[in-house]
Structure formats: C-alpha cells, structure tokens
Amino acid sequence: MRADVEFISARDAVVRRPGPFGPGRRTALTEVTDAWLETVFAASHPLADGICLVAVGGHGRGELSPGSDLDLVLLHRIDPRRAAAIAQELWYPIWDAGLALDHSVRTVAEARRLASEDIKVILGLLDLRVIAGDASIGEQLRKAIYADWRATAPKRIGDLRLLVDQRRDRYGELSTMLEPDLKEAYGGLREATVLRAIAASWITDLTHGHWQDGINELLDVRDALHVVSNRSSDLLLLQEQDGVADALGYRDADELLRRVYSAARSIAYSSDSTWHRVERLTRRTPRYTARALRKASPERVPLSEGVVVQAGEVVLAIDARPDKDPVLLLRAAASAAQAGIPLAPHTVTRLAQECRPLPRPWPQAARDAFLSLLGAGQSTLQVWEALDQADVIAKLIPGWEVVRSAPQRNALHRFTVDRHLVECVVQASALTRTVDRPDLLLLSALFHDFGKAREGDHSEVGAGLVVGVMKHLGYPAADIGIVALLVRHHLLLAETATRRDLDDPATVAAVAERIPDPAVLDLLAALTEADAIATGAAMWSSWRKHLIDELVRRVHESIAGRALPEPPTLTGEQQVALAHEGVWAVMTETDDGHELTIAAPDRIGLLATVAGVLAIHRLQVRSARVMTEGDRAVQVWNVQPTFGDPPGIDQLGDELRRAIEGTFDISERLRKRDEAYRPTAAAAPPTIEIIEQASQRTTVLEVRAHDVPGLLYRVTRAIASTDAAITGAKVTTLGSDAVDVFFLVDRHGNPLNPQHAAAVRVTVLGELLQQLP
C-alpha cells in the first residue's frame, strides 16, 4: 500500500510539474508508471517464469497522457488458471490506484489468433513493449505479430482502410471542427497508429513530411486538456479551449485552434498520400507480395513541359530544371490537378526547395497555370494542400499565412478560412460556364474572404488587400478593379435577397448602383452561390436560390443587357495575308508565346483542320481570331507549346497543305495520342448556346467548356459535320476554361435557319459530352 501511495504522489508530481508540456513529460510519466508496475508484478509473481507483462497501444509507445488508460496484456506459458490468478493480483492494485485499465490475459498463440481475426488487435500489438517478467515471451509475440502482418497485409489492408473511413464518417475531419476529437477525428492521433501499421506492412514507405511533429503537437494539447479539465476526454470543448491555450502558452484559443488545425492537416496530408500509394500498389498488382509491391516502376507519360506521370503520381521529368524554370512549380501543380492525379510528395519538396521565385509581376505563363490549377474542380484540393504543406502557397500569395488554418467561430462555417476559400474555388469551377469571365470568378472565389483573421470589416479589408495581390500576380487594372468590387460586395446579393423587400424599387436600385455592369452582376451571382455552398448545407437552399435569382433578374432588367459578341476585324497585315495564294503561314515569337498567322482558301472544316494540326503538335491555343473575306480565310493564333519548342513553320505549312488535301489523317493521330493518357479529373459540363439576335448576317454560337487537348478541333469538326461554315471566330482560353464564339453561315452564306442552328448545337454538345471523364 505504501508503494501505491508513493506512486500516486510521484505520478501527480509529473503531471503537475511546472514547465512546458512535451515528450519529456510523457516519457517521465511512462517511466514512473512502468517502475510501479514492475513492483506490482514482482509482488504478484516473484519468480517471473513463463509469464510477462507488456504494454500495448499508446502505453506501449511511451505516450502516456495524464488521463490515459493503461493498456496491458499478461502473456504466459503456464497453466491458464494460475495465469488468471496472477492477473487478479496484478489488476486490483491498478484499480485501487484510480487508474483506468484495459487488460487481457493471453498466450502467444491466442494473441496471434485474435490479431488474425481483428485488425484493431494488430494495431495495438504492433506497439508492444515489455514491462516486466520473461521478456522472451514478449519478444516472441512481437516478432510473430510483425511477421504475420507483413505476410497478410496486402489482403487485409482493405480492412484497415475501412476502419479509417468509418472513423472519418463518424468523427469528421479534425481540421474542420470547432470542438474536435483529438484522437478519433481524421487527422488526429489515431492516424499515427495507422501510418505506423502501413510502414510495418512493407507495402510502401511513409511519405516524408511533418506528420510526426503534428502528432507531438496534438499530444501536447491532449496532455494540457487532461490537466485543465481534470478528465480523460479527448474532446476539445469550447469552454476548455481558453484554459488549454493558457496552459500551453498560446496567445488565445484562436491560436490554439490554428495550431491544432495545422497539425491535423499535416497528419491528414501524409495519411492521404500514403493511402494513395497503398491503394495504387495493391490495386495494380494484387497477387504480389508486400516486398514485390515496392518495386513496381511503370513508364513515364508526359503531361506538360518538364512534368510526367509515373507510378500513379505526378513527378518531374528527368531533364526538368526547377532552378532554371520558375513557372515549373505552377505548371506541375496545374497538370496534376487537371489530370486528377496527386503530386508525388518528393516532387513537391523538390519544387519548393529548388524553384526560383517567380518574377514580379508574374508572367502570363504563370497566371495561366495558376488559373488552370484553380479551375480543376475537386482535384484542386489535394494539389493545393500538397503545396500548402510545403509552405509554397504563402510564398506565392502575399498575406496567405494570415488566413491559413484560421478558425471561424461560426456554427454555419464548416471549414477554416483558407480551406473555405479553396472550397469556394472548387464550387465556382462548376459555375464557370455561367459567366463571361471565368478567370475572374475563380480569383474572386479565392480572395472573397481574404480580409478575415484581420482587424476590420473583412469585405472592405479584403477588397483593399486583393489589389496588391493581383498586381503581384500581374493582372491589368481593369481586372483588378472587378475582383476588388466582387470581394467588397460578395455578401450583397445574399443579404439583400433575404433581408429586403424585392418588390420595393429601391432594393433593386441599391444593387444596380453598386453593380452597374451586367457581366459583373453575373459574376457576383455565381460567387454568391459558390460561397454559400462552400460554407455549408444550411447556407444554400432552393428558397434562398430562388430569392437571389429573382433579385438578379430584376437588377438585370434595370441595367443594360448582355453585350453581344462582335465579329473580329482584319488588321492591315492580315489583309496582306489574304493576298497570298494557296496555303500561307508565318509564325512570330511574342512575349508570352507564339503568334501563328495562316491564310488559305476558305472551305467548310478549314478551322477544324488547322486546330487539329496544332493539337497534334501539342500547341496550346490561348486565343484565336478567324475571319473570312470572299473565298479566302485568315486565321491568327496565339499558341504556346506544351513541351519544348514549336515545330518549324515549314513543317506546319506542309502538314496543313496535306491535311487540306486529305492525305494527313488528323483524327487517327489524335486518337493514338489520347489513348496513351486521358485525364480523369471531373469538370463542369460544357454549355453550348445560340445567341439570338446577335448578328443579322451570321448565327452566333458560344461554346464554354473545360479546356483539354484537341478541344477546338473537336468543336470545329462537329460544326463542319453539320454543313455549317465558320466565317469568324473568337477563341479564348482562360486558365482551364475555353470561351469560344463562332459566327456561322450555311452554304449559301446566310444565317442558319432555326433547325440547322439547333442541329449544330446538339452535335457540338454531343461531341463534348463524349469526352467527359
């Protein structure tokens, strides 16, 4: 009894001692506990023959917190009745000391059998550590458990994944909760056990990162929580956050949550990356042994300049030079997001360490890649998080570190400020077909709450901050003004529609005064919807959508209507190009790519032919203008090679002539290339619209779609298949979104009749829907 009193006193001294929480305190608590258990064991079984006391789980790892249970197993080779009697003598002093105990009595064979039946038993036994008694028994079980797990892991890893998914569904993601469960929520302490089990399986190595630092951070918070609350719960309740923050020396509860969220995100990222590799390896070669799985090394498939796919991850090409190519980081990120494939962790690390900083302002290629990353839909999240874990985002966007992992003490918000911003971008990417400037919609979604976690009205603060950020990114003043306006008024439509009388003319007038441009009004409507959906289910309903749609409709009626597309006009140089006979082409280098001018005899399908030849050479079309005069057509293309340098103008000219003559099979070449690799990332469906009364001389067709290689070729080929001629075109690529306008006539040079126009629309839509992942 005296020993028990001394133990309780020594244990309390460790728990209450001044100084920081940390591994040292947990180690000391484990050592005090183990020393006492040795004396208890010796008293219950002095000879220590054929019996052994081991700790498992957190106790086995030496991570005892003030409120932790003791996880103990009594292993034996003796008569079961004798072992049970010894166990009773061992357990009662522990209960008398007021400690929670999870206990069992097993032979080595029994423990192995239970582990073969229950994945949770394996997780505990992998952390087995001998405390007292015959150490050879504990060592025998430890070796057997590791050998059994490595032999069966490829078949049982699915059970472990199911366990993780069930826990995630039940407890949620730690980094998104105001009152998180530090142990069970995804990204919490339980992930460390899972990651160590995966490492022990030999299926794959763990991804490098800061997840172990994150585990230590959460352990410190749990230690402080147990002391402050005087209970063993792992739930970090609101009423206890101030006390925990003070115990840890943090400024306030917000700083505590920011630290907790950052730790959880680091752990979750490592977990996600590791599980991606596990699933790829076990799926690709299910009959391999765990050791053989690690040796798979598929070929590399190019994605963009310096970027390839290998073994299910995006990595750098062998000849890539991050130190010479500052845009490579964004290009790799955009390529990964667009393909729906994660960036390999070692690639992220290399890019973060070796890439030169982007010049200020950013070049056009950097802005294009950034928009492509933002416009990739759900795939944006995993790539963005990978960059953020390497501190890349804060280096790209001035001021991002303020909103990173910043808590939102609002029950309606389910995410931290920065995660909400990215979630809003994801939602906005599904609405890009509804606006004239999808690039500005994505940027306003990313920055609409940029003023949070700062003093003042976050809308006004954010509008001021975004001006400097967008200048840093290299955007023109007109675009900066629109995004700043959207950030300033991102709550305007929702607040007005739900709090004001829509039948009052002053209500509509007040909105129209602030947003007098119809195109900007459409942007604000899309931003409002994306923001609400990203906030949480309670913020978007059919009722709220109806009110906002009605307000937008009435404001549209009170201001000028939509600006109609105007056909392109010829410059003097293009007039000269028309004078050349046959197929004539010239290419000049510009600051942000290459300008290709082509003149040729006009015919139905000419634009598709040229677009196809450009697609074969992986020339990305940023913009294009097409004009027809008489029997001649001139096309001006702004293109950028996906890889290396563009082909020579002589080669392009020759292939164009052969394609026009029908001796160069464009479709077959593109089909073979696309078979090698096809992106899997989901994107918003395309929209195809006939713009009524836009022109008296032509039928105007507008196409909005996710930009993919060969898109323009497929669109124009579909148009040509309906026997419609393209007399003019304006092609624009904004990040990952294509906004193309075509001016169409029939064979007699007249606008299409309604039936013909409808057939064009249906044909183009059908062609594009076939290409969706």
mmCIF file of C-alpha atoms in Angstrom, residues 451-749:
data_model
loop_
_atom_site.group_PDB
_atom_site.id
_atom_site.type_symbol
_atom_site.label_atom_id
_atom_site.label_comp_id
_atom_site.label_asym_id
_atom_site.label_seq_id
_atom_site.Cartn_x
_atom_site.Cartn_y
_atom_site.Cartn_z
ATOM 1 C CA GLY A 451 -9.797 40.005 -45.194
ATOM 2 C CA LYS A 452 -10.733 37.597 -42.403
ATOM 3 C CA ALA A 453 -8.458 36.931 -39.409
ATOM 4 C CA ARG A 454 -7.610 40.649 -39.580
ATOM 5 C CA GLU A 455 -8.996 43.742 -37.892
ATOM 6 C CA GLY A 456 -11.948 45.497 -39.526
ATOM 7 C CA ASP A 457 -14.771 44.634 -41.920
ATOM 8 C CA HIS A 458 -13.405 41.629 -43.765
ATOM 9 C CA SER A 459 -15.107 42.618 -47.030
ATOM 10 C CA GLU A 460 -13.548 46.074 -47.087
ATOM 11 C CA VAL A 461 -10.194 44.853 -45.795
ATOM 12 C CA GLY A 462 -10.148 42.057 -48.352
ATOM 13 C CA ALA A 463 -11.005 44.394 -51.235
ATOM 14 C CA GLY A 464 -8.017 46.543 -50.334
ATOM 15 C CA LEU A 465 -5.669 43.579 -49.967
ATOM 16 C CA VAL A 466 -6.668 41.952 -53.235
ATOM 17 C CA VAL A 467 -5.500 44.990 -55.216
ATOM 18 C CA GLY A 468 -1.925 44.470 -54.081
ATOM 19 C CA VAL A 469 -2.068 40.699 -54.516
ATOM 20 C CA MET A 470 -3.395 40.891 -58.056
ATOM 21 C CA LYS A 471 -0.793 43.466 -59.001
ATOM 22 C CA HIS A 472 1.763 40.988 -57.693
ATOM 23 C CA LEU A 473 0.183 38.353 -59.954
ATOM 24 C CA GLY A 474 0.398 40.672 -62.954
ATOM 25 C CA TYR A 475 -3.267 41.376 -63.714
ATOM 26 C CA PRO A 476 -4.333 44.564 -65.503
ATOM 27 C CA ALA A 477 -6.038 47.359 -63.616
ATOM 28 C CA ALA A 478 -9.466 46.667 -65.138
ATOM 29 C CA ASP A 479 -9.448 43.042 -63.939
ATOM 30 C CA ILE A 480 -8.159 44.073 -60.509
ATOM 31 C CA GLY A 481 -10.996 46.559 -60.190
ATOM 32 C CA ILE A 482 -13.620 43.918 -60.977
ATOM 33 C CA VAL A 483 -12.237 41.379 -58.489
ATOM 34 C CA ALA A 484 -11.908 44.030 -55.782
ATOM 35 C CA LEU A 485 -15.530 45.050 -56.409
ATOM 36 C CA LEU A 486 -16.665 41.434 -56.128
ATOM 37 C CA VAL A 487 -14.739 40.927 -52.878
ATOM 38 C CA ARG A 488 -16.167 44.131 -51.398
ATOM 39 C CA HIS A 489 -19.757 43.151 -52.259
ATOM 40 C CA HIS A 490 -19.624 39.352 -52.038
ATOM 41 C CA LEU A 491 -22.365 39.388 -49.367
ATOM 42 C CA LEU A 492 -24.555 41.960 -51.156
ATOM 43 C CA LEU A 493 -26.907 39.646 -53.062
ATOM 44 C CA ALA A 494 -27.463 37.173 -50.229
ATOM 45 C CA GLU A 495 -28.102 39.863 -47.616
ATOM 46 C CA THR A 496 -30.340 41.916 -49.914
ATOM 47 C CA ALA A 497 -32.381 38.975 -51.204
ATOM 48 C CA THR A 498 -33.085 37.580 -47.733
ATOM 49 C CA ARG A 499 -33.471 40.820 -45.766
ATOM 50 C CA ARG A 500 -35.030 43.354 -48.143
ATOM 51 C CA ASP A 501 -38.348 43.668 -49.979
ATOM 52 C CA LEU A 502 -37.689 42.675 -53.597
ATOM 53 C CA ASP A 503 -40.875 44.437 -54.705
ATOM 54 C CA ASP A 504 -39.500 47.757 -53.464
ATOM 55 C CA PRO A 505 -37.836 49.547 -56.429
ATOM 56 C CA ALA A 506 -35.265 50.995 -54.021
ATOM 57 C CA THR A 507 -33.977 47.471 -53.309
ATOM 58 C CA VAL A 508 -33.147 46.778 -56.949
ATOM 59 C CA ALA A 509 -31.820 50.310 -57.424
ATOM 60 C CA ALA A 510 -29.432 49.920 -54.497
ATOM 61 C CA VAL A 511 -27.884 46.781 -56.014
ATOM 62 C CA ALA A 512 -27.777 48.258 -59.528
ATOM 63 C CA GLU A 513 -25.973 51.323 -58.183
ATOM 64 C CA ARG A 514 -23.202 49.172 -56.747
ATOM 65 C CA ILE A 515 -23.068 46.651 -59.605
ATOM 66 C CA PRO A 516 -23.980 48.537 -62.790
ATOM 67 C CA ASP A 517 -22.321 46.096 -65.220
ATOM 68 C CA PRO A 518 -24.400 43.048 -66.307
ATOM 69 C CA ALA A 519 -21.331 40.827 -66.706
ATOM 70 C CA VAL A 520 -20.098 41.714 -63.213
ATOM 71 C CA LEU A 521 -23.588 41.056 -61.847
ATOM 72 C CA ASP A 522 -23.433 37.537 -63.285
ATOM 73 C CA LEU A 523 -20.020 37.074 -61.684
ATOM 74 C CA LEU A 524 -21.380 38.197 -58.314
ATOM 75 C CA ALA A 525 -24.342 35.829 -58.608
ATOM 76 C CA ALA A 526 -22.042 32.882 -59.312
ATOM 77 C CA LEU A 527 -19.705 33.891 -56.475
ATOM 78 C CA THR A 528 -22.650 34.136 -54.087
ATOM 79 C CA GLU A 529 -23.766 30.610 -54.932
ATOM 80 C CA ALA A 530 -20.257 29.161 -54.688
ATOM 81 C CA ASP A 531 -19.645 30.899 -51.338
ATOM 82 C CA ALA A 532 -22.900 29.636 -49.851
ATOM 83 C CA ILE A 533 -22.392 26.029 -50.944
ATOM 84 C CA ALA A 534 -18.790 26.050 -49.693
ATOM 85 C CA THR A 535 -19.924 27.425 -46.319
ATOM 86 C CA GLY A 536 -22.328 24.603 -45.520
ATOM 87 C CA ALA A 537 -25.621 22.977 -46.375
ATOM 88 C CA ALA A 538 -27.598 25.407 -44.246
ATOM 89 C CA MET A 539 -26.459 28.355 -46.361
ATOM 90 C CA TRP A 540 -27.894 27.203 -49.691
ATOM 91 C CA SER A 541 -31.450 26.078 -50.277
ATOM 92 C CA SER A 542 -33.997 26.231 -53.069
ATOM 93 C CA TRP A 543 -35.685 29.096 -51.232
ATOM 94 C CA ARG A 544 -32.500 31.132 -50.947
ATOM 95 C CA LYS A 545 -31.541 30.373 -54.546
ATOM 96 C CA HIS A 546 -34.972 31.489 -55.761
ATOM 97 C CA LEU A 547 -34.717 34.802 -53.904
ATOM 98 C CA ILE A 548 -31.224 35.548 -55.225
ATOM 99 C CA ASP A 549 -32.116 34.533 -58.796
ATOM 100 C CA GLU A 550 -35.158 36.784 -58.676
ATOM 101 C CA LEU A 551 -33.116 39.711 -57.373
ATOM 102 C CA VAL A 552 -30.501 39.206 -60.094
ATOM 103 C CA ARG A 553 -33.210 39.037 -62.767
ATOM 104 C CA ARG A 554 -34.741 42.308 -61.623
ATOM 105 C CA VAL A 555 -31.372 44.049 -61.439
ATOM 106 C CA HIS A 556 -30.592 42.854 -64.958
ATOM 107 C CA GLU A 557 -33.829 44.388 -66.149
ATOM 108 C CA SER A 558 -32.896 47.714 -64.607
ATOM 109 C CA ILE A 559 -29.452 47.917 -66.238
ATOM 110 C CA ALA A 560 -28.121 47.339 -69.730
ATOM 111 C CA GLY A 561 -28.483 43.820 -71.107
ATOM 112 C CA ARG A 562 -25.746 41.440 -72.062
ATOM 113 C CA ALA A 563 -23.174 42.782 -74.510
ATOM 114 C CA LEU A 564 -23.476 40.884 -77.809
ATOM 115 C CA PRO A 565 -20.415 39.362 -79.449
ATOM 116 C CA GLU A 566 -18.983 41.299 -82.383
ATOM 117 C CA PRO A 567 -17.215 39.535 -85.256
ATOM 118 C CA PRO A 568 -13.435 40.004 -85.492
ATOM 119 C CA THR A 569 -11.958 42.567 -87.847
ATOM 120 C CA LEU A 570 -8.933 42.384 -90.165
ATOM 121 C CA THR A 571 -5.693 44.235 -89.487
ATOM 122 C CA GLY A 572 -3.530 45.584 -92.259
ATOM 123 C CA GLU A 573 -1.117 42.645 -92.003
ATOM 124 C CA GLN A 574 -3.990 40.197 -92.226
ATOM 125 C CA GLN A 575 -5.293 41.933 -95.342
ATOM 126 C CA VAL A 576 -1.866 41.347 -96.857
ATOM 127 C CA ALA A 577 -2.012 37.676 -95.849
ATOM 128 C CA LEU A 578 -5.272 37.263 -97.767
ATOM 129 C CA ALA A 579 -3.499 38.317 -100.933
ATOM 130 C CA HIS A 580 -1.253 35.232 -100.906
ATOM 131 C CA GLU A 581 -2.342 32.246 -102.920
ATOM 132 C CA GLY A 582 -2.729 28.708 -101.623
ATOM 133 C CA VAL A 583 -1.796 27.960 -98.008
ATOM 134 C CA TRP A 584 0.393 30.634 -96.479
ATOM 135 C CA ALA A 585 1.677 30.609 -92.903
ATOM 136 C CA VAL A 586 4.061 32.658 -90.786
ATOM 137 C CA MET A 587 4.979 32.376 -87.080
ATOM 138 C CA THR A 588 6.481 35.062 -84.865
ATOM 139 C CA GLU A 589 7.573 34.851 -81.248
ATOM 140 C CA THR A 590 5.794 37.080 -78.714
ATOM 141 C CA ASP A 591 6.453 37.907 -75.058
ATOM 142 C CA ASP A 592 4.185 35.096 -73.866
ATOM 143 C CA GLY A 593 4.155 32.571 -76.704
ATOM 144 C CA HIS A 594 3.980 32.489 -80.484
ATOM 145 C CA GLU A 595 1.623 34.101 -82.971
ATOM 146 C CA LEU A 596 0.755 31.988 -85.985
ATOM 147 C CA THR A 597 -0.958 33.609 -88.988
ATOM 148 C CA ILE A 598 -2.439 31.330 -91.636
ATOM 149 C CA ALA A 599 -4.188 32.236 -94.880
ATOM 150 C CA ALA A 600 -5.852 29.586 -97.036
ATOM 151 C CA PRO A 601 -8.737 29.021 -99.446
ATOM 152 C CA ASP A 602 -11.911 29.018 -97.391
ATOM 153 C CA ARG A 603 -13.946 25.852 -97.081
ATOM 154 C CA ILE A 604 -16.159 24.144 -94.551
ATOM 155 C CA GLY A 605 -13.923 22.440 -91.983
ATOM 156 C CA LEU A 606 -10.843 24.613 -92.552
ATOM 157 C CA LEU A 607 -10.754 25.802 -88.932
ATOM 158 C CA ALA A 608 -11.051 22.203 -87.706
ATOM 159 C CA THR A 609 -8.158 21.183 -89.943
ATOM 160 C CA VAL A 610 -5.853 23.875 -88.598
ATOM 161 C CA ALA A 611 -6.926 23.236 -84.994
ATOM 162 C CA GLY A 612 -6.242 19.530 -85.461
ATOM 163 C CA VAL A 613 -2.721 20.104 -86.795
ATOM 164 C CA LEU A 614 -1.971 22.389 -83.867
ATOM 165 C CA ALA A 615 -3.343 19.806 -81.422
ATOM 166 C CA ILE A 616 -1.132 17.080 -82.900
ATOM 167 C CA HIS A 617 1.915 19.222 -82.119
ATOM 168 C CA ARG A 618 0.579 19.929 -78.590
ATOM 169 C CA LEU A 619 0.324 23.647 -79.236
ATOM 170 C CA GLN A 620 -1.967 25.083 -76.567
ATOM 171 C CA VAL A 621 -4.331 27.660 -78.007
ATOM 172 C CA ARG A 622 -4.600 30.742 -75.811
ATOM 173 C CA SER A 623 -6.616 32.765 -78.278
ATOM 174 C CA ALA A 624 -7.549 32.802 -81.936
ATOM 175 C CA ARG A 625 -9.314 35.064 -84.407
ATOM 176 C CA VAL A 626 -10.742 33.780 -87.669
ATOM 177 C CA MET A 627 -12.009 35.957 -90.494
ATOM 178 C CA THR A 628 -13.295 35.204 -93.998
ATOM 179 C CA GLU A 629 -13.327 37.535 -96.963
ATOM 180 C CA GLY A 630 -14.594 36.199 -100.251
ATOM 181 C CA ASP A 631 -13.088 32.786 -100.921
ATOM 182 C CA ARG A 632 -10.102 33.327 -98.629
ATOM 183 C CA ALA A 633 -9.790 32.895 -94.839
ATOM 184 C CA VAL A 634 -7.165 34.237 -92.466
ATOM 185 C CA GLN A 635 -6.576 32.835 -89.002
ATOM 186 C CA VAL A 636 -4.446 34.357 -86.248
ATOM 187 C CA TRP A 637 -3.494 32.021 -83.412
ATOM 188 C CA ASN A 638 -1.736 32.738 -80.125
ATOM 189 C CA VAL A 639 -0.198 29.426 -79.099
ATOM 190 C CA GLN A 640 2.189 28.010 -76.519
ATOM 191 C CA PRO A 641 3.974 24.641 -76.864
ATOM 192 C CA THR A 642 3.120 22.093 -74.176
ATOM 193 C CA PHE A 643 6.639 20.686 -74.477
ATOM 194 C CA GLY A 644 9.839 22.264 -75.780
ATOM 195 C CA ASP A 645 9.837 24.462 -78.889
ATOM 196 C CA PRO A 646 7.103 24.689 -81.527
ATOM 197 C CA PRO A 647 7.544 22.885 -84.832
ATOM 198 C CA GLY A 648 9.104 24.797 -87.712
ATOM 199 C CA ILE A 649 6.811 26.861 -89.895
ATOM 200 C CA ASP A 650 7.787 24.814 -92.965
ATOM 201 C CA GLN A 651 6.654 21.594 -91.262
ATOM 202 C CA LEU A 652 3.396 23.190 -90.106
ATOM 203 C CA GLY A 653 2.722 24.593 -93.561
ATOM 204 C CA ASP A 654 3.398 21.250 -95.218
ATOM 205 C CA GLU A 655 1.131 19.355 -92.821
ATOM 206 C CA LEU A 656 -1.621 21.934 -93.256
ATOM 207 C CA ARG A 657 -1.477 21.536 -97.039
ATOM 208 C CA ARG A 658 -1.576 17.748 -96.758
ATOM 209 C CA ALA A 659 -4.448 17.889 -94.250
ATOM 210 C CA ILE A 660 -6.451 20.162 -96.549
ATOM 211 C CA GLU A 661 -5.741 17.772 -99.434
ATOM 212 C CA GLY A 662 -6.871 14.824 -97.299
ATOM 213 C CA THR A 663 -3.520 12.989 -97.179
ATOM 214 C CA PHE A 664 -2.778 13.747 -93.495
ATOM 215 C CA ASP A 665 -5.063 11.840 -91.086
ATOM 216 C CA ILE A 666 -5.591 14.171 -88.126
ATOM 217 C CA SER A 667 -8.237 12.133 -86.321
ATOM 218 C CA GLU A 668 -6.186 8.949 -86.252
ATOM 219 C CA ARG A 669 -3.081 10.700 -84.960
ATOM 220 C CA LEU A 670 -5.034 12.383 -82.174
ATOM 221 C CA ARG A 671 -6.776 9.129 -81.273
ATOM 222 C CA LYS A 672 -3.475 7.299 -80.811
ATOM 223 C CA ARG A 673 -2.054 10.112 -78.734
ATOM 224 C CA ASP A 674 -5.112 10.306 -76.478
ATOM 225 C CA GLU A 675 -5.037 6.549 -75.878
ATOM 226 C CA ALA A 676 -1.678 6.919 -74.101
ATOM 227 C CA TYR A 677 -3.136 9.103 -71.399
ATOM 228 C CA ARG A 678 -6.534 10.593 -70.627
ATOM 229 C CA PRO A 679 -7.196 12.934 -67.683
ATOM 230 C CA THR A 680 -9.628 11.671 -65.059
ATOM 231 C CA ALA A 681 -10.429 14.887 -63.171
ATOM 232 C CA ALA A 682 -14.103 15.808 -63.201
ATOM 233 C CA ALA A 683 -15.083 19.142 -64.729
ATOM 234 C CA ALA A 684 -18.263 21.149 -65.140
ATOM 235 C CA PRO A 685 -20.208 20.056 -68.222
ATOM 236 C CA PRO A 686 -19.967 22.252 -71.309
ATOM 237 C CA THR A 687 -22.609 24.781 -72.290
ATOM 238 C CA ILE A 688 -23.470 25.445 -75.926
ATOM 239 C CA GLU A 689 -25.654 28.453 -76.701
ATOM 240 C CA ILE A 690 -27.080 30.028 -79.824
ATOM 241 C CA ILE A 691 -27.077 33.757 -79.049
ATOM 242 C CA GLU A 692 -30.281 35.121 -80.520
ATOM 243 C CA GLN A 693 -30.313 38.446 -82.418
ATOM 244 C CA ALA A 694 -26.557 38.841 -82.004
ATOM 245 C CA SER A 695 -25.959 39.356 -85.735
ATOM 246 C CA GLN A 696 -28.045 39.974 -88.843
ATOM 247 C CA ARG A 697 -25.504 38.307 -91.142
ATOM 248 C CA THR A 698 -24.483 35.213 -89.153
ATOM 249 C CA THR A 699 -25.645 32.800 -86.489
ATOM 250 C CA VAL A 700 -23.600 33.213 -83.317
ATOM 251 C CA LEU A 701 -22.650 30.054 -81.407
ATOM 252 C CA GLU A 702 -20.971 30.320 -77.987
ATOM 253 C CA VAL A 703 -19.132 27.330 -76.521
ATOM 254 C CA ARG A 704 -17.960 27.221 -72.901
ATOM 255 C CA ALA A 705 -16.072 24.121 -71.893
ATOM 256 C CA HIS A 706 -13.205 22.724 -69.851
ATOM 257 C CA ASP A 707 -10.077 23.156 -71.936
ATOM 258 C CA VAL A 708 -8.450 19.869 -72.911
ATOM 259 C CA PRO A 709 -6.033 18.968 -75.732
ATOM 260 C CA GLY A 710 -7.857 18.871 -79.048
ATOM 261 C CA LEU A 711 -10.979 20.670 -77.756
ATOM 262 C CA LEU A 712 -11.095 23.239 -80.553
ATOM 263 C CA TYR A 713 -10.548 20.542 -83.168
ATOM 264 C CA ARG A 714 -13.483 18.510 -81.880
ATOM 265 C CA VAL A 715 -15.774 21.542 -81.686
ATOM 266 C CA THR A 716 -14.973 22.826 -85.155
ATOM 267 C CA ARG A 717 -15.079 19.330 -86.655
ATOM 268 C CA ALA A 718 -18.561 18.878 -85.172
ATOM 269 C CA ILE A 719 -19.658 22.210 -86.639
ATOM 270 C CA ALA A 720 -18.292 21.242 -90.060
ATOM 271 C CA SER A 721 -20.119 17.890 -89.908
ATOM 272 C CA THR A 722 -23.439 19.788 -89.870
ATOM 273 C CA ASP A 723 -22.535 21.569 -93.143
ATOM 274 C CA ALA A 724 -22.197 24.943 -91.395
ATOM 275 C CA ALA A 725 -19.382 27.295 -92.385
ATOM 276 C CA ILE A 726 -17.403 29.393 -89.903
ATOM 277 C CA THR A 727 -16.916 32.925 -91.209
ATOM 278 C CA GLY A 728 -15.405 34.241 -87.991
ATOM 279 C CA ALA A 729 -14.331 33.039 -84.584
ATOM 280 C CA LYS A 730 -13.029 34.370 -81.295
ATOM 281 C CA VAL A 731 -11.277 31.712 -79.258
ATOM 282 C CA THR A 732 -10.179 32.475 -75.701
ATOM 283 C CA THR A 733 -8.598 30.212 -73.083
ATOM 284 C CA LEU A 734 -8.771 31.470 -69.510
ATOM 285 C CA GLY A 735 -6.845 29.065 -67.322
ATOM 286 C CA SER A 736 -8.710 25.777 -67.641
ATOM 287 C CA ASP A 737 -11.786 27.296 -69.289
ATOM 288 C CA ALA A 738 -12.378 27.824 -73.001
ATOM 289 C CA VAL A 739 -14.812 30.548 -74.054
ATOM 290 C CA ASP A 740 -15.211 30.376 -77.825
ATOM 291 C CA VAL A 741 -17.575 32.266 -80.122
ATOM 292 C CA PHE A 742 -18.226 31.171 -83.713
ATOM 293 C CA PHE A 743 -20.023 33.122 -86.444
ATOM 294 C CA LEU A 744 -21.785 30.636 -88.720
ATOM 295 C CA VAL A 745 -23.498 30.654 -92.126
ATOM 296 C CA ASP A 746 -24.889 27.984 -94.398
ATOM 297 C CA ARG A 747 -23.509 27.022 -97.801
ATOM 298 C CA HIS A 748 -25.263 29.989 -99.379
ATOM 299 C CA GLY A 749 -23.711 32.497 -96.980
#
